[in-house]
Structure formats: structure tokens, C-alpha cells
mmCIF file of C-alpha atoms in Angstrom:
data_model
loop_
_atom_site.group_PDB
_atom_site.id
_atom_site.type_symbol
_atom_site.label_atom_id
_atom_site.label_comp_id
_atom_site.label_asym_id
_atom_site.label_seq_id
_atom_site.Cartn_x
_atom_site.Cartn_y
_atom_site.Cartn_z
ATOM 1 C CA ALA A 597 -12.535 12.001 0.370
ATOM 2 C CA GLN A 598 -11.375 9.064 -1.745
ATOM 3 C CA SER A 599 -12.619 5.974 -0.654
ATOM 4 C CA VAL A 600 -12.045 2.136 -2.047
ATOM 5 C CA SER A 601 -14.444 -0.691 -1.516
ATOM 6 C CA GLN A 602 -13.249 -4.383 -1.813
ATOM 7 C CA HIS A 603 -16.168 -6.466 -1.885
ATOM 8 C CA ASN A 604 -15.084 -9.905 -0.766
ATOM 9 C CA HIS A 605 -12.851 -10.030 2.326
ATOM 10 C CA HIS A 606 -11.971 -13.706 2.036
ATOM 11 C CA VAL A 607 -12.077 -16.182 -1.156
ATOM 12 C CA ILE A 608 -11.213 -19.669 -1.153
ATOM 13 C CA LEU A 609 -10.513 -21.344 -5.007
ATOM 14 C CA SER A 610 -9.503 -24.384 -6.247
ATOM 15 C CA GLU A 611 -6.625 -24.447 -8.496
ATOM 16 C CA ALA A 612 -7.807 -24.208 -12.084
ATOM 17 C CA ALA A 613 -10.858 -21.816 -11.010
ATOM 18 C CA SER A 614 -11.383 -18.574 -12.471
ATOM 19 C CA LEU A 615 -11.088 -15.485 -10.110
ATOM 20 C CA GLU A 616 -12.409 -11.983 -10.104
ATOM 21 C CA LEU A 617 -12.091 -9.709 -7.329
ATOM 22 C CA GLY A 618 -14.202 -6.544 -7.283
ATOM 23 C CA CYS A 619 -13.119 -3.177 -6.223
ATOM 24 C CA ASN A 620 -15.191 0.198 -6.472
ATOM 25 C CA TYR A 621 -13.801 3.688 -5.847
ATOM 26 C CA SER A 622 -15.649 6.763 -4.991
ATOM 27 C CA TYR A 623 -13.723 9.646 -6.582
ATOM 28 C CA GLY A 624 -15.149 11.348 -9.632
ATOM 29 C CA GLY A 625 -12.182 12.965 -11.309
ATOM 30 C CA THR A 626 -9.374 11.608 -12.837
ATOM 31 C CA VAL A 627 -7.593 8.573 -10.962
ATOM 32 C CA ASN A 628 -4.834 6.291 -11.130
ATOM 33 C CA LEU A 629 -5.787 2.585 -10.410
ATOM 34 C CA PHE A 630 -3.898 -0.239 -8.955
ATOM 35 C CA TRP A 631 -3.945 -3.521 -7.611
ATOM 36 C CA TYR A 632 -1.226 -4.624 -5.149
ATOM 37 C CA VAL A 633 -0.359 -8.117 -3.770
ATOM 38 C CA GLN A 634 1.189 -9.232 -0.576
ATOM 39 C CA TYR A 635 2.263 -12.967 -0.989
ATOM 40 C CA PRO A 636 2.758 -14.670 2.528
ATOM 41 C CA GLY A 637 5.982 -13.380 4.133
ATOM 42 C CA GLN A 638 6.793 -10.886 1.512
ATOM 43 C CA HIS A 639 6.189 -7.077 1.243
ATOM 44 C CA LEU A 640 3.574 -5.371 -0.762
ATOM 45 C CA GLN A 641 4.250 -5.303 -4.767
ATOM 46 C CA LEU A 642 2.516 -3.731 -7.564
ATOM 47 C CA LEU A 643 0.357 -6.220 -9.550
ATOM 48 C CA LEU A 644 -0.971 -3.883 -12.170
ATOM 49 C CA LYS A 645 -1.704 -0.275 -12.712
ATOM 50 C CA TYR A 646 -4.193 1.838 -15.032
ATOM 51 C CA PHE A 647 -3.369 5.378 -15.661
ATOM 52 C CA SER A 648 -4.880 6.127 -18.919
ATOM 53 C CA GLY A 649 -5.624 4.409 -22.566
ATOM 54 C CA ASP A 650 -6.919 0.686 -23.035
ATOM 55 C CA PRO A 651 -9.150 0.245 -19.997
ATOM 56 C CA LEU A 652 -8.056 -3.767 -19.899
ATOM 57 C CA VAL A 653 -4.579 -3.710 -18.455
ATOM 58 C CA LYS A 654 -2.608 -6.656 -17.949
ATOM 59 C CA GLY A 655 -0.159 -7.164 -15.008
ATOM 60 C CA ILE A 656 2.427 -9.982 -13.877
ATOM 61 C CA LYS A 657 1.650 -13.445 -13.342
ATOM 62 C CA GLY A 658 -1.390 -13.659 -16.000
ATOM 63 C CA PHE A 659 -3.557 -11.013 -13.944
ATOM 64 C CA GLU A 660 -5.466 -8.587 -15.631
ATOM 65 C CA ALA A 661 -8.040 -5.399 -14.564
ATOM 66 C CA GLU A 662 -10.779 -3.710 -16.312
ATOM 67 C CA PHE A 663 -11.483 0.113 -15.569
ATOM 68 C CA ILE A 664 -15.190 0.825 -16.095
ATOM 69 C CA LYS A 665 -15.390 4.211 -15.669
ATOM 70 C CA SER A 666 -19.270 4.401 -15.603
ATOM 71 C CA LYS A 667 -19.409 2.105 -12.810
ATOM 72 C CA PHE A 668 -16.288 3.554 -10.907
ATOM 73 C CA SER A 669 -14.870 0.322 -10.993
ATOM 74 C CA PHE A 670 -11.462 -1.889 -11.455
ATOM 75 C CA ASN A 671 -12.126 -5.372 -10.885
ATOM 76 C CA LEU A 672 -9.176 -8.041 -11.079
ATOM 77 C CA ARG A 673 -9.102 -11.219 -13.075
ATOM 78 C CA LYS A 674 -7.487 -14.356 -13.567
ATOM 79 C CA PRO A 675 -8.742 -17.124 -15.769
ATOM 80 C CA SER A 676 -7.030 -19.821 -13.954
ATOM 81 C CA VAL A 677 -5.471 -19.773 -10.538
ATOM 82 C CA GLN A 678 -2.541 -21.482 -9.183
ATOM 83 C CA TRP A 679 -1.716 -22.305 -5.611
ATOM 84 C CA SER A 680 1.049 -19.552 -5.731
ATOM 85 C CA ASP A 681 -1.630 -17.037 -6.073
ATOM 86 C CA THR A 682 -2.405 -17.420 -2.518
ATOM 87 C CA ALA A 683 -2.131 -14.049 -1.034
ATOM 88 C CA GLU A 684 -3.790 -10.807 -0.150
ATOM 89 C CA TYR A 685 -4.745 -8.441 -2.847
ATOM 90 C CA PHE A 686 -5.198 -4.718 -2.179
ATOM 91 C CA CYS A 687 -7.279 -2.359 -4.752
ATOM 92 C CA ALA A 688 -5.892 1.315 -4.494
ATOM 93 C CA VAL A 689 -6.480 4.882 -6.057
ATOM 94 C CA ASN A 690 -4.221 7.838 -6.499
ATOM 95 C CA SER A 691 -5.382 11.097 -7.517
ATOM 96 C CA GLY A 692 -3.975 14.669 -7.212
ATOM 97 C CA GLY A 693 -0.539 14.321 -8.694
ATOM 98 C CA TYR A 694 1.325 13.051 -5.461
ATOM 99 C CA GLN A 695 1.783 9.818 -3.812
ATOM 100 C CA LYS A 696 -1.371 9.725 -1.726
ATOM 101 C CA VAL A 697 -2.673 6.356 -2.315
ATOM 102 C CA THR A 698 -6.045 5.218 -0.827
ATOM 103 C CA PHE A 699 -6.164 1.605 -0.386
ATOM 104 C CA GLY A 700 -8.988 -1.019 -0.012
ATOM 105 C CA THR A 701 -9.202 -3.237 3.002
ATOM 106 C CA GLY A 702 -7.789 -6.179 1.061
ATOM 107 C CA THR A 703 -9.175 -9.567 -0.040
ATOM 108 C CA LYS A 704 -7.378 -12.589 1.222
ATOM 109 C CA LEU A 705 -7.193 -15.437 -1.399
ATOM 110 C CA GLN A 706 -6.622 -19.021 -0.665
ATOM 111 C CA VAL A 707 -6.136 -21.218 -3.474
ATOM 112 C CA ILE A 708 -6.198 -25.046 -2.646
ATOM 113 C CA PRO A 709 -4.392 -27.349 -4.660
ATOM 114 C CA LYS B 623 19.322 -2.424 -7.331
ATOM 115 C CA ALA B 624 18.524 -2.561 -3.233
ATOM 116 C CA GLY B 625 14.905 -2.302 -2.366
ATOM 117 C CA VAL B 626 13.035 0.001 0.219
ATOM 118 C CA THR B 627 14.906 -0.982 3.488
ATOM 119 C CA GLN B 628 13.134 -0.263 6.964
ATOM 120 C CA THR B 629 14.476 -0.321 10.655
ATOM 121 C CA PRO B 630 14.040 -1.814 12.957
ATOM 122 C CA ARG B 631 11.707 -4.617 11.741
ATOM 123 C CA TYR B 632 10.350 -5.514 15.339
ATOM 124 C CA LEU B 633 10.165 -3.253 18.387
ATOM 125 C CA ILE B 634 8.405 -3.607 21.484
ATOM 126 C CA LYS B 635 7.494 -0.440 23.473
ATOM 127 C CA THR B 636 5.545 0.746 26.470
ATOM 128 C CA ARG B 637 2.679 3.208 26.779
ATOM 129 C CA GLY B 638 3.918 6.785 26.602
ATOM 130 C CA GLN B 639 7.104 6.134 25.016
ATOM 131 C CA GLN B 640 8.224 7.432 21.715
ATOM 132 C CA VAL B 641 9.565 5.398 19.084
ATOM 133 C CA THR B 642 11.490 6.407 15.664
ATOM 134 C CA LEU B 643 11.438 4.316 12.565
ATOM 135 C CA SER B 644 13.937 4.731 9.622
ATOM 136 C CA CYS B 645 13.553 4.143 5.971
ATOM 137 C CA SER B 646 15.962 4.158 3.131
ATOM 138 C CA PRO B 647 14.383 4.537 -0.344
ATOM 139 C CA ILE B 648 15.222 2.619 -3.607
ATOM 140 C CA SER B 649 18.297 4.629 -5.122
ATOM 141 C CA GLY B 650 17.020 7.414 -7.202
ATOM 142 C CA HIS B 651 13.782 7.656 -5.549
ATOM 143 C CA ARG B 652 12.838 11.059 -4.115
ATOM 144 C CA SER B 653 9.282 10.561 -2.690
ATOM 145 C CA VAL B 654 8.873 8.600 0.570
ATOM 146 C CA SER B 655 5.591 7.674 1.848
ATOM 147 C CA TRP B 656 4.522 6.188 5.169
ATOM 148 C CA TYR B 657 1.267 3.943 6.028
ATOM 149 C CA GLN B 658 0.150 2.330 8.805
ATOM 150 C CA GLN B 659 -1.461 -1.231 8.262
ATOM 151 C CA THR B 660 -3.599 -3.018 10.965
ATOM 152 C CA PRO B 661 -6.039 -5.885 11.097
ATOM 153 C CA GLY B 662 -9.027 -3.765 11.138
ATOM 154 C CA GLN B 663 -8.241 -0.446 9.476
ATOM 155 C CA GLY B 664 -6.125 -2.074 6.553
ATOM 156 C CA LEU B 665 -3.444 0.614 5.075
ATOM 157 C CA GLN B 666 -3.933 4.221 6.202
ATOM 158 C CA PHE B 667 -1.937 6.891 4.796
ATOM 159 C CA LEU B 668 0.109 8.779 7.081
ATOM 160 C CA PHE B 669 2.470 11.250 5.145
ATOM 161 C CA GLU B 670 4.522 11.735 1.950
ATOM 162 C CA TYR B 671 7.696 13.821 1.750
ATOM 163 C CA PHE B 672 9.506 14.870 -1.670
ATOM 164 C CA SER B 673 12.606 16.756 -1.346
ATOM 165 C CA GLU B 674 12.728 17.020 2.500
ATOM 166 C CA THR B 675 9.169 18.828 2.121
ATOM 167 C CA GLN B 676 6.007 17.151 3.414
ATOM 168 C CA ARG B 677 3.755 17.129 0.602
ATOM 169 C CA ASN B 678 0.716 15.228 1.853
ATOM 170 C CA LYS B 679 -0.392 14.154 5.259
ATOM 171 C CA GLY B 680 -3.308 11.724 6.370
ATOM 172 C CA ASN B 681 -5.743 12.168 9.049
ATOM 173 C CA PHE B 682 -3.539 11.120 12.258
ATOM 174 C CA PRO B 683 -3.104 13.053 15.475
ATOM 175 C CA GLY B 684 -0.132 15.233 16.038
ATOM 176 C CA ARG B 685 1.824 12.629 17.630
ATOM 177 C CA PHE B 686 2.775 11.090 14.437
ATOM 178 C CA SER B 687 5.310 13.358 12.709
ATOM 179 C CA GLY B 688 8.322 12.579 9.958
ATOM 180 C CA ARG B 689 10.783 14.142 8.203
ATOM 181 C CA GLN B 690 13.135 13.438 5.438
ATOM 182 C CA PHE B 691 16.802 14.216 4.591
ATOM 183 C CA SER B 692 18.809 15.336 1.896
ATOM 184 C CA ASN B 693 19.761 11.818 0.917
ATOM 185 C CA SER B 694 15.822 11.217 0.631
ATOM 186 C CA ARG B 695 16.333 8.700 3.668
ATOM 187 C CA SER B 696 13.246 9.316 5.812
ATOM 188 C CA GLU B 697 12.272 8.757 9.612
ATOM 189 C CA MET B 698 8.935 8.653 11.203
ATOM 190 C CA ASN B 699 8.108 9.101 14.844
ATOM 191 C CA VAL B 700 5.442 8.455 17.283
ATOM 192 C CA SER B 701 5.161 10.270 20.405
ATOM 193 C CA THR B 702 3.345 9.386 23.549
ATOM 194 C CA LEU B 703 2.693 5.735 22.386
ATOM 195 C CA GLU B 704 -1.018 4.286 22.938
ATOM 196 C CA LEU B 705 -1.800 0.775 22.443
ATOM 197 C CA GLY B 706 -3.856 1.486 19.383
ATOM 198 C CA ASP B 707 -0.129 2.478 17.802
ATOM 199 C CA SER B 708 0.397 -1.264 17.538
ATOM 200 C CA ALA B 709 0.825 -1.692 13.871
ATOM 201 C CA LEU B 710 2.800 -2.534 11.019
ATOM 202 C CA TYR B 711 4.322 0.751 9.578
ATOM 203 C CA LEU B 712 5.586 0.549 5.978
ATOM 204 C CA CYS B 713 7.341 2.799 4.127
ATOM 205 C CA ALA B 714 7.342 3.213 0.292
ATOM 206 C CA SER B 715 9.327 5.154 -2.166
ATOM 207 C CA SER B 716 8.353 6.106 -5.567
ATOM 208 C CA ARG B 717 9.822 7.825 -8.650
ATOM 209 C CA GLU B 718 9.098 11.320 -9.574
ATOM 210 C CA GLY B 719 5.994 11.415 -11.906
ATOM 211 C CA ALA B 720 4.974 7.735 -11.366
ATOM 212 C CA THR B 721 1.901 8.914 -9.259
ATOM 213 C CA GLY B 722 0.537 5.892 -6.859
ATOM 214 C CA GLU B 723 3.301 3.641 -8.161
ATOM 215 C CA LEU B 724 4.736 2.696 -4.752
ATOM 216 C CA PHE B 725 7.889 0.356 -3.801
ATOM 217 C CA PHE B 726 7.190 -1.129 -0.517
ATOM 218 C CA GLY B 727 9.598 -1.980 2.291
ATOM 219 C CA GLU B 728 8.817 -5.134 4.500
ATOM 220 C CA GLY B 729 7.758 -2.830 7.467
ATOM 221 C CA SER B 730 8.382 -2.131 10.779
ATOM 222 C CA ARG B 731 6.205 -3.986 13.370
ATOM 223 C CA LEU B 732 5.390 -2.146 16.330
ATOM 224 C CA THR B 733 4.121 -3.511 19.541
ATOM 225 C CA VAL B 734 2.618 -1.183 22.502
ATOM 226 C CA LEU B 735 2.195 -2.654 25.657
#
């Protein structure tokens, strides 16, 4: 069965600091990779996705993620965080052609002004 | 266009009762998935429906069931409620082919006393 590991459960950063959230998955076949975000009081929404092609993908609000197949990793990055980036971030994996998605346990990011 | 709508948003039940939750997907989305979100377990996949057929099922007991109607609306039912069923139940819809790209509702928060 697939599993997704997020290494940081709670991250606190000051505004303008750089962000990198780690994500590793266990499935060795073809996968689709995602980062979802849940802002306070809002529903879970897609931040960015990787299906194939360029392993460096860009999402909304200046976020990007890099797929490293040899490391089974899909780390999320942002060069300079803002207070509005305070949210919970979930890494997720899908394989098999249907909509069964396996989520990591989430990382709560708190950005201090 | 309208997002995913879940009803009710909040409900309180007692052990042994049963509950039915409803989800209306985004117009044109034929796939509906259900997830259970708890602080300890994160997001756990329950099941996915497409064209009124269950395509995938997670590792939950038979007390958890669902169905999908011809208009793609979906319901999930939990019978013989247990305290551990207290959670946020999320519904997500998706377009055919966009595997893993989910659009979530705001969830139904179930409290079992």
C-alpha cells in the first residue's frame, strides 16, 4: 500500500524566510503527486501537482515543488514566505488511474510577521 | 461555478445511532470521493464513486457505506456510531481523467457522544 511521510509536523518561520517542506512516498510505480493546502477556516485546496514532464513544478502563490524519483521525494519550496501562507500543507500521492489519494499527515506552517 | 457542497456542516449524535451525510459535486464532475479527517490519523480515504458505481474502497469497517445518484450527488452513511467516528468528513469531486486532482467541500463535522 502507498504511504506518504511528511517530516515536519509544525514549522514556524518569520516573514521573508525560505520554506522547504519534506515529503517522501513509498510507491515505486508511476505516481501523480500533489500538495494541498488548508488555510484557516477554509476548505482543502490544490496548491500544485505533478503528473509527468519537468520535475520542477510551479503552483499558486509562488510555491514550487521538485520531484526526485530516485529519492521518492516531492518537497515543497517557497523562497520567501508571507504571513498569509500560514496554513496546513498536505503532500499527497495517487496511482492506479482512479481517485484514491493517499495523504501525508500534514505540516502546520505558522508565519510570524 | 459553485463548489462542492456538503450538508449538514455540523451534527451531534450519540453512540449507536446512524448518520447520513450528503455531498453535491461541482457541476460536470462525475467522481465523488469521501475522506475522514481526524487530528491523529489525518486524511483517510473512505471510498470513491463514479457513475453510481463504487470504484475504490478504503480500509474502513462495513458500518461505513455510500452511494451515488444519477445526478452525481453522493451520500455516505455510518451506522452504529462509535466515539471514534467523531471526525470531519470531507467530500471531494473531480473531473474524469484528472486523477488525484480533487476539489474539496468544507466538510461535515460529526461529534459522537
